[in-house]
Short mmCIF file of C-alpha atoms and ligand atoms in Angstrom, two decimals:
data_model
loop_
_atom_site.label_atom_id
_atom_site.label_comp_id
_atom_site.label_asym_id
_atom_site.label_seq_id
_atom_site.Cartn_x
_atom_site.Cartn_y
_atom_site.Cartn_z
CA UNK A 1 67.00 -168.39 -64.19
CA UNK A 2 67.24 -172.28 -63.55
CA UNK A 3 67.90 -174.64 -66.56
CA UNK A 4 67.19 -178.23 -67.45
CA UNK A 5 70.76 -178.94 -66.29
CA UNK A 6 69.88 -177.46 -62.81
CA UNK A 7 66.74 -179.21 -62.25
CA UNK A 8 68.97 -182.46 -64.01
CA UNK A 9 71.57 -181.92 -61.17
CA UNK A 10 71.86 -179.88 -58.04
CA UNK A 11 68.61 -178.39 -57.90
CA UNK A 12 66.64 -181.25 -58.40
CA UNK A 13 68.20 -182.67 -55.83
CA UNK A 14 67.49 -180.26 -53.24
CA UNK A 15 64.17 -180.82 -54.20
CA UNK A 16 63.97 -184.68 -53.93
CA UNK A 17 65.39 -184.53 -50.62
CA UNK A 18 63.37 -181.55 -49.35
CA UNK A 19 60.00 -182.86 -51.02
CA UNK A 20 57.99 -182.68 -47.86
CA UNK A 21 59.27 -178.88 -47.45
CA UNK A 22 58.30 -177.69 -50.90
CA UNK A 23 54.60 -179.99 -50.26
CA UNK A 24 54.35 -177.53 -47.56
CA UNK A 25 54.86 -174.37 -49.07
CA UNK A 26 53.26 -175.42 -52.08
CA UNK A 27 49.61 -177.31 -50.53
CA UNK A 28 47.57 -174.26 -50.01
CA UNK A 29 47.71 -173.77 -53.97
CA UNK A 30 46.66 -177.58 -54.56
CA UNK A 31 43.08 -177.51 -53.85
CA UNK A 32 42.63 -174.51 -56.41
CA UNK A 33 44.23 -176.82 -58.64
CA UNK A 34 42.18 -179.99 -57.95
CA UNK A 35 39.16 -177.61 -57.94
CA UNK A 36 39.90 -176.54 -61.62
CA UNK A 37 41.18 -180.48 -62.55
CA UNK A 38 38.06 -181.57 -61.32
CA UNK A 39 36.18 -179.44 -63.97
CA UNK A 40 37.58 -181.11 -66.75
CA UNK A 41 37.25 -184.68 -68.48
CA UNK A 42 40.35 -186.48 -68.56
CA UNK A 43 41.04 -190.53 -68.30
CA UNK A 44 45.09 -190.06 -69.46
CA UNK A 45 46.38 -187.61 -67.59
CA UNK A 46 50.02 -186.33 -67.63
CA UNK A 47 51.82 -184.09 -64.62
CA UNK A 48 54.65 -182.33 -66.40
CA UNK A 49 57.13 -181.41 -64.33
CA UNK A 50 55.91 -183.50 -61.34
CA UNK A 51 58.35 -183.36 -58.70
CA UNK A 52 57.80 -185.08 -55.97
CA UNK A 53 54.63 -185.79 -56.74
CA UNK A 54 52.18 -184.69 -54.69
CA UNK A 55 49.59 -183.14 -57.20
CA UNK A 56 50.04 -186.62 -59.71
CA UNK A 57 49.07 -188.31 -56.64
CA UNK A 58 46.20 -185.78 -55.47
CA UNK A 59 44.72 -186.33 -58.93
CA UNK A 60 45.13 -190.13 -58.68
CA UNK A 61 43.17 -190.56 -55.83
CA UNK A 62 40.70 -187.83 -56.61
CA UNK A 63 39.92 -189.58 -60.38
CA UNK A 64 40.52 -193.64 -59.48
CA UNK A 65 39.22 -194.83 -62.98
CA UNK A 66 41.64 -192.61 -64.69
CA UNK A 67 45.69 -193.24 -65.03
CA UNK A 68 48.05 -190.55 -63.75
CA UNK A 69 51.47 -190.28 -65.11
CA UNK A 70 53.92 -188.16 -63.42
CA UNK A 71 56.41 -186.77 -65.51
CA UNK A 72 59.74 -185.19 -64.71
CA UNK A 73 63.42 -184.30 -65.80
CA UNK A 74 65.21 -184.77 -62.81
CA UNK A 75 65.89 -188.51 -61.91
CA UNK A 76 66.16 -187.89 -58.09
CA UNK A 77 62.75 -186.18 -58.10
CA UNK A 78 61.09 -189.34 -60.00
CA UNK A 79 62.75 -191.16 -57.37
CA UNK A 80 61.45 -189.24 -54.47
CA UNK A 81 57.81 -189.26 -56.28
CA UNK A 82 57.88 -193.03 -57.02
CA UNK A 83 59.10 -193.91 -53.17
CA UNK A 84 55.80 -192.36 -51.75
CA UNK A 85 53.38 -192.96 -54.08
CA UNK A 86 50.82 -196.39 -52.90
CA UNK A 87 48.54 -194.99 -55.50
CA UNK A 88 47.84 -198.18 -58.38
CA UNK A 89 46.76 -195.70 -61.13
CA UNK A 90 49.66 -193.42 -60.99
CA UNK A 91 53.04 -193.91 -62.10
CA UNK A 92 55.91 -191.70 -62.47
CA UNK A 93 58.28 -191.68 -65.48
CA UNK A 94 61.86 -189.66 -66.28
CA UNK A 95 61.70 -187.50 -69.39
CA UNK A 96 62.19 -183.97 -70.81
CA UNK A 97 58.45 -182.73 -71.40
CA UNK A 98 60.31 -181.54 -74.85
CA UNK A 99 60.55 -185.31 -75.88
CA UNK A 100 57.99 -186.59 -74.18
CA UNK A 101 56.26 -190.15 -75.98
CA UNK A 102 53.75 -190.98 -73.90
CA UNK A 103 53.08 -195.27 -73.77
CA UNK A 104 49.27 -196.03 -74.41
CA UNK A 105 46.29 -194.06 -74.92
CA UNK A 106 47.01 -190.52 -75.87
CA UNK A 107 47.15 -187.62 -73.19
CA UNK A 108 43.71 -185.97 -72.64
CA UNK A 109 44.52 -184.09 -69.94
CA UNK A 110 47.75 -182.42 -68.95
CA UNK A 111 48.32 -180.89 -65.58
CA UNK A 112 50.83 -178.73 -63.82
CA UNK A 113 52.03 -177.33 -60.46
CA UNK A 114 54.53 -174.67 -61.45
CA UNK A 115 56.66 -176.91 -63.79
CA UNK A 116 56.37 -175.35 -67.30
CA UNK A 117 57.98 -172.30 -67.37
CA UNK A 118 60.91 -174.11 -67.08
CA UNK A 119 61.66 -175.26 -71.04
CA UNK A 120 64.38 -173.64 -72.75
CA UNK A 121 62.10 -173.71 -75.49
CA UNK A 122 58.53 -172.98 -74.52
CA UNK A 123 56.69 -172.84 -77.94
CA UNK A 124 58.90 -176.28 -79.26
CA UNK A 125 57.78 -178.33 -76.17
CA UNK A 126 53.57 -177.06 -75.73
CA UNK A 127 53.57 -177.87 -79.61
CA UNK A 128 54.89 -181.38 -78.75
CA UNK A 129 52.93 -181.93 -76.10
CA UNK A 130 49.75 -181.22 -78.28
CA UNK A 131 51.00 -183.05 -81.50
CA UNK A 132 51.45 -186.14 -78.73
CA UNK A 133 48.04 -185.90 -77.23
CA UNK A 134 44.55 -186.67 -78.11
CA UNK A 135 42.50 -183.79 -80.38
CA UNK A 136 41.27 -181.54 -78.23
CA UNK A 137 43.30 -182.45 -75.04
CA UNK A 138 43.15 -179.73 -72.28
CA UNK A 139 46.02 -178.01 -70.07
CA UNK A 140 45.21 -176.85 -66.47
CA UNK A 141 48.52 -175.49 -64.80
CA UNK A 142 49.73 -173.06 -62.40
CA UNK A 143 52.51 -170.32 -62.24
CA UNK A 144 53.95 -167.55 -60.46
CA UNK A 145 52.22 -164.41 -61.37
CA UNK A 146 54.81 -161.51 -61.26
CA UNK A 147 57.71 -161.11 -58.59
CA UNK A 148 55.79 -157.74 -57.23
CA UNK A 149 52.87 -159.84 -56.09
CA UNK A 150 54.59 -162.35 -54.80
CA UNK A 151 56.21 -161.42 -51.04
CA UNK A 152 57.91 -164.19 -50.31
CA UNK A 153 60.03 -163.19 -53.64
CA UNK A 154 60.52 -159.83 -53.36
CA UNK A 155 61.21 -160.08 -49.65
CA UNK A 156 64.27 -162.75 -50.28
CA UNK A 157 65.74 -160.60 -52.82
CA UNK A 158 66.15 -157.49 -50.87
CA UNK A 159 67.87 -159.75 -48.24
CA UNK A 160 70.53 -160.99 -51.00
CA UNK A 161 73.35 -159.25 -52.52
CA UNK A 162 72.43 -157.74 -56.23
CA UNK A 163 73.06 -160.11 -58.55
CA UNK A 164 73.95 -159.49 -62.28
CA UNK A 165 71.15 -159.23 -64.95
CA UNK A 166 70.71 -162.09 -66.60
CA UNK A 167 71.01 -161.92 -70.30
CA UNK A 168 68.15 -160.53 -72.30
CA UNK A 169 66.59 -163.86 -74.31
CA UNK A 170 63.30 -164.17 -74.74
CA UNK A 171 62.84 -167.38 -73.20
CA UNK A 172 64.11 -167.51 -69.96
CA UNK A 173 63.20 -170.20 -67.83
CA UNK A 174 62.95 -169.52 -64.16
CA UNK A 175 59.77 -169.22 -61.75
CA UNK A 176 59.04 -166.21 -62.79
CA UNK A 177 58.87 -166.35 -66.63
CA UNK A 178 55.20 -167.19 -67.44
CA UNK A 179 53.88 -164.04 -64.73
CA UNK A 180 52.50 -162.38 -68.42
CA UNK A 181 49.79 -163.33 -69.55
CA UNK A 182 50.82 -162.36 -73.13
CA UNK A 183 54.04 -163.91 -73.40
CA UNK A 184 52.17 -167.52 -72.15
CA UNK A 185 50.07 -167.06 -74.82
CA UNK A 186 53.29 -166.46 -77.19
CA UNK A 187 54.62 -169.21 -75.99
CA UNK A 188 52.19 -172.29 -75.81
CA UNK A 189 52.13 -172.79 -79.44
CA UNK A 190 49.31 -175.87 -80.34
CA UNK A 191 47.05 -174.40 -77.74
CA UNK A 192 43.78 -172.25 -77.86
CA UNK A 193 41.14 -170.26 -75.92
CA UNK A 194 43.40 -169.81 -72.71
CA UNK A 195 41.99 -168.68 -69.41
CA UNK A 196 43.94 -166.80 -67.01
CA UNK A 197 42.17 -166.98 -63.26
CA UNK A 198 44.37 -165.07 -60.67
CA UNK A 199 44.55 -166.94 -57.19
CA UNK A 200 46.20 -165.69 -54.27
CA UNK A 201 47.13 -168.22 -51.60
CA UNK A 202 49.47 -168.61 -48.46
CA UNK A 203 53.32 -169.99 -49.00
CA UNK A 204 53.61 -171.57 -45.89
CA UNK A 205 57.49 -171.88 -45.72
CA UNK A 206 57.55 -173.04 -41.82
CA UNK A 207 54.94 -175.04 -39.85
CA UNK A 208 54.62 -177.71 -37.54
CA UNK A 209 56.97 -177.75 -34.15
CA UNK A 210 59.56 -175.57 -35.01
CA UNK A 211 58.16 -173.61 -38.24
CA UNK A 212 61.25 -170.84 -37.95
CA UNK A 213 63.50 -173.61 -38.32
CA UNK A 214 61.83 -175.38 -40.86
CA UNK A 215 61.24 -171.80 -42.74
CA UNK A 216 65.38 -171.52 -42.65
CA UNK A 217 65.85 -174.92 -43.80
CA UNK A 218 63.35 -174.56 -47.19
CA UNK A 219 65.54 -171.51 -47.77
CA UNK A 220 68.95 -172.50 -47.00
CA UNK A 221 68.18 -175.44 -49.39
CA UNK A 222 65.28 -174.34 -51.95
CA UNK A 223 64.76 -171.06 -54.48
CA UNK A 224 66.84 -167.83 -54.87
CA UNK A 225 68.40 -167.17 -51.03
CA UNK A 226 69.85 -171.09 -51.06
CA UNK A 227 71.89 -170.28 -54.77
CA UNK A 228 73.04 -167.24 -53.29
CA UNK A 229 73.64 -168.74 -49.97
CA UNK A 230 75.78 -171.67 -51.49
CA UNK A 231 77.81 -169.15 -53.62
CA UNK A 232 78.60 -166.33 -50.99
CA UNK A 233 82.24 -165.98 -49.17
CA UNK A 234 81.37 -166.99 -45.35
CA UNK A 235 81.39 -163.69 -43.64
CA UNK A 236 78.51 -162.63 -45.92
CA UNK A 237 76.96 -165.81 -45.81
CA UNK A 238 76.78 -164.95 -42.05
CA UNK A 239 75.01 -161.73 -42.60
CA UNK A 240 72.32 -162.92 -45.18
CA UNK A 241 71.85 -165.71 -42.62
CA UNK A 242 71.54 -163.06 -39.88
CA UNK A 243 68.78 -161.21 -42.22
CA UNK A 244 67.04 -163.69 -43.19
CA UNK A 245 66.30 -165.18 -39.75
CA UNK A 246 65.03 -161.61 -38.93
CA UNK A 247 62.84 -162.21 -41.94
CA UNK A 248 61.45 -165.53 -41.01
CA UNK A 249 60.64 -164.80 -37.32
CA UNK A 250 59.01 -161.08 -38.53
CA UNK A 251 56.43 -163.53 -41.01
CA UNK A 252 55.80 -165.63 -38.06
CA UNK A 253 51.73 -165.82 -37.03
CA UNK A 254 49.84 -168.60 -35.36
CA UNK A 255 52.91 -171.08 -35.48
CA UNK A 256 53.81 -170.64 -39.14
CA UNK A 257 55.96 -168.84 -41.14
CA UNK A 258 53.60 -167.20 -44.12
CA UNK A 259 54.43 -165.14 -47.03
CA UNK A 260 51.47 -163.78 -49.19
CA UNK A 261 51.75 -165.37 -52.73
CA UNK A 262 50.34 -165.16 -56.49
CA UNK A 263 50.07 -167.51 -58.85
CA UNK A 264 47.95 -167.72 -62.16
CA UNK A 265 45.56 -170.85 -62.90
CA UNK A 266 45.41 -171.43 -66.83
CA UNK A 267 43.44 -173.71 -68.71
CA UNK A 268 44.13 -174.27 -72.20
CA UNK A 269 42.66 -176.42 -75.46
CA UNK A 270 45.24 -178.18 -77.98
CA UNK A 271 44.59 -177.03 -81.18
CA UNK A 272 46.66 -180.16 -82.88
CA UNK A 273 43.75 -181.22 -85.16
CA UNK A 274 45.94 -184.45 -86.75
CA UNK A 275 45.22 -186.54 -83.65
C1 LIG B 301 59.19 -175.95 -59.16
S1 LIG B 301 59.43 -177.62 -59.75
C2 LIG B 301 57.57 -178.19 -59.30
C3 LIG B 301 57.68 -178.96 -58.91
C4 LIG B 301 56.06 -179.72 -58.50
N1 LIG B 301 55.05 -179.75 -59.81
C5 LIG B 301 55.76 -179.34 -57.42
O1 LIG B 301 54.52 -178.75 -57.16
O2 LIG B 301 56.37 -179.41 -56.16
C6 LIG B 301 59.47 -177.43 -61.31
C7 LIG B 301 59.62 -179.00 -61.71
O3 LIG B 301 59.79 -178.85 -63.18
C8 LIG B 301 60.65 -180.17 -64.13
N2 LIG B 301 61.15 -179.96 -65.01
C9 LIG B 301 61.80 -178.67 -65.34
N3 LIG B 301 62.23 -179.13 -66.90
C10 LIG B 301 61.62 -179.84 -67.22
C11 LIG B 301 61.35 -180.52 -68.43
N4 LIG B 301 61.55 -179.81 -69.53
N5 LIG B 301 60.91 -181.81 -68.68
C12 LIG B 301 60.21 -182.39 -67.84
N6 LIG B 301 60.18 -181.60 -66.09
C13 LIG B 301 60.81 -180.63 -66.33
C14 LIG B 301 61.79 -179.88 -62.56
O4 LIG B 301 62.55 -181.10 -62.22
C15 LIG B 301 60.82 -179.56 -61.22
O5 LIG B 301 60.62 -180.86 -60.58
#
């Protein structure tokens, strides 16, 4: 489980410092999102949970007449995104999506790459986003399908000591919180006409001159291995690191460390009628 205070604190800081590596890891998903977004009208575009801003910038470059605002709850990520962006129609704002008050025109297109499954109260937040958007606004976002379809997650989990099962709660924010389409429909209060397109992509853990070193650096800072490693006593940490290295080396091929990954591309239309 990764909650809002994790993103506002250490997790957001790690993602901000590691943005080149997280861009690489998700990079093969971005063209699928851009193709889905290109099929939608929209001049006032908001990227929810924009992180370090790769998708916001790509959308801004593809739609130069549109204004694109990346919104994220982490100040550190908004600073990273702002520092790297030189795209005049793209701006970044630190805000919690559940209380977003867009300035100027109402958003007519929300986009997100894996940024919406961390809301503590998804029905409230989706209803709020519909209420502050233009009537008939569209949403295009990606999220992971279930862990058993995401080899990177199951392989990492197999290396780590078992953790306590999370407390049973209806909306537990986390990377796999939106794996079940029925649950997503229940979360998306204020939105209708959902479509779910499965996208299989390659999760690139490491590339470049030292792909194994890059993948180790990514997993030490980002995701489930990072949080387990932070909390383990030294002897156990060394053992997990050894197993992690063997896993990474086993996935090295063609100069990259890759894992099969599975996402949903989800679209929906705002049902909010009061404008
Ligand atoms: C998995 S990261 C994805 C980041 C980015 N979209 C990308 O693809 O690199 C999830 C992002 O959602 C943001 N986030 C989580 N809860 C949020 C909220 N309530 N409002 C705005 N952003 C939120 C986090 O700070 C984080 O940047």
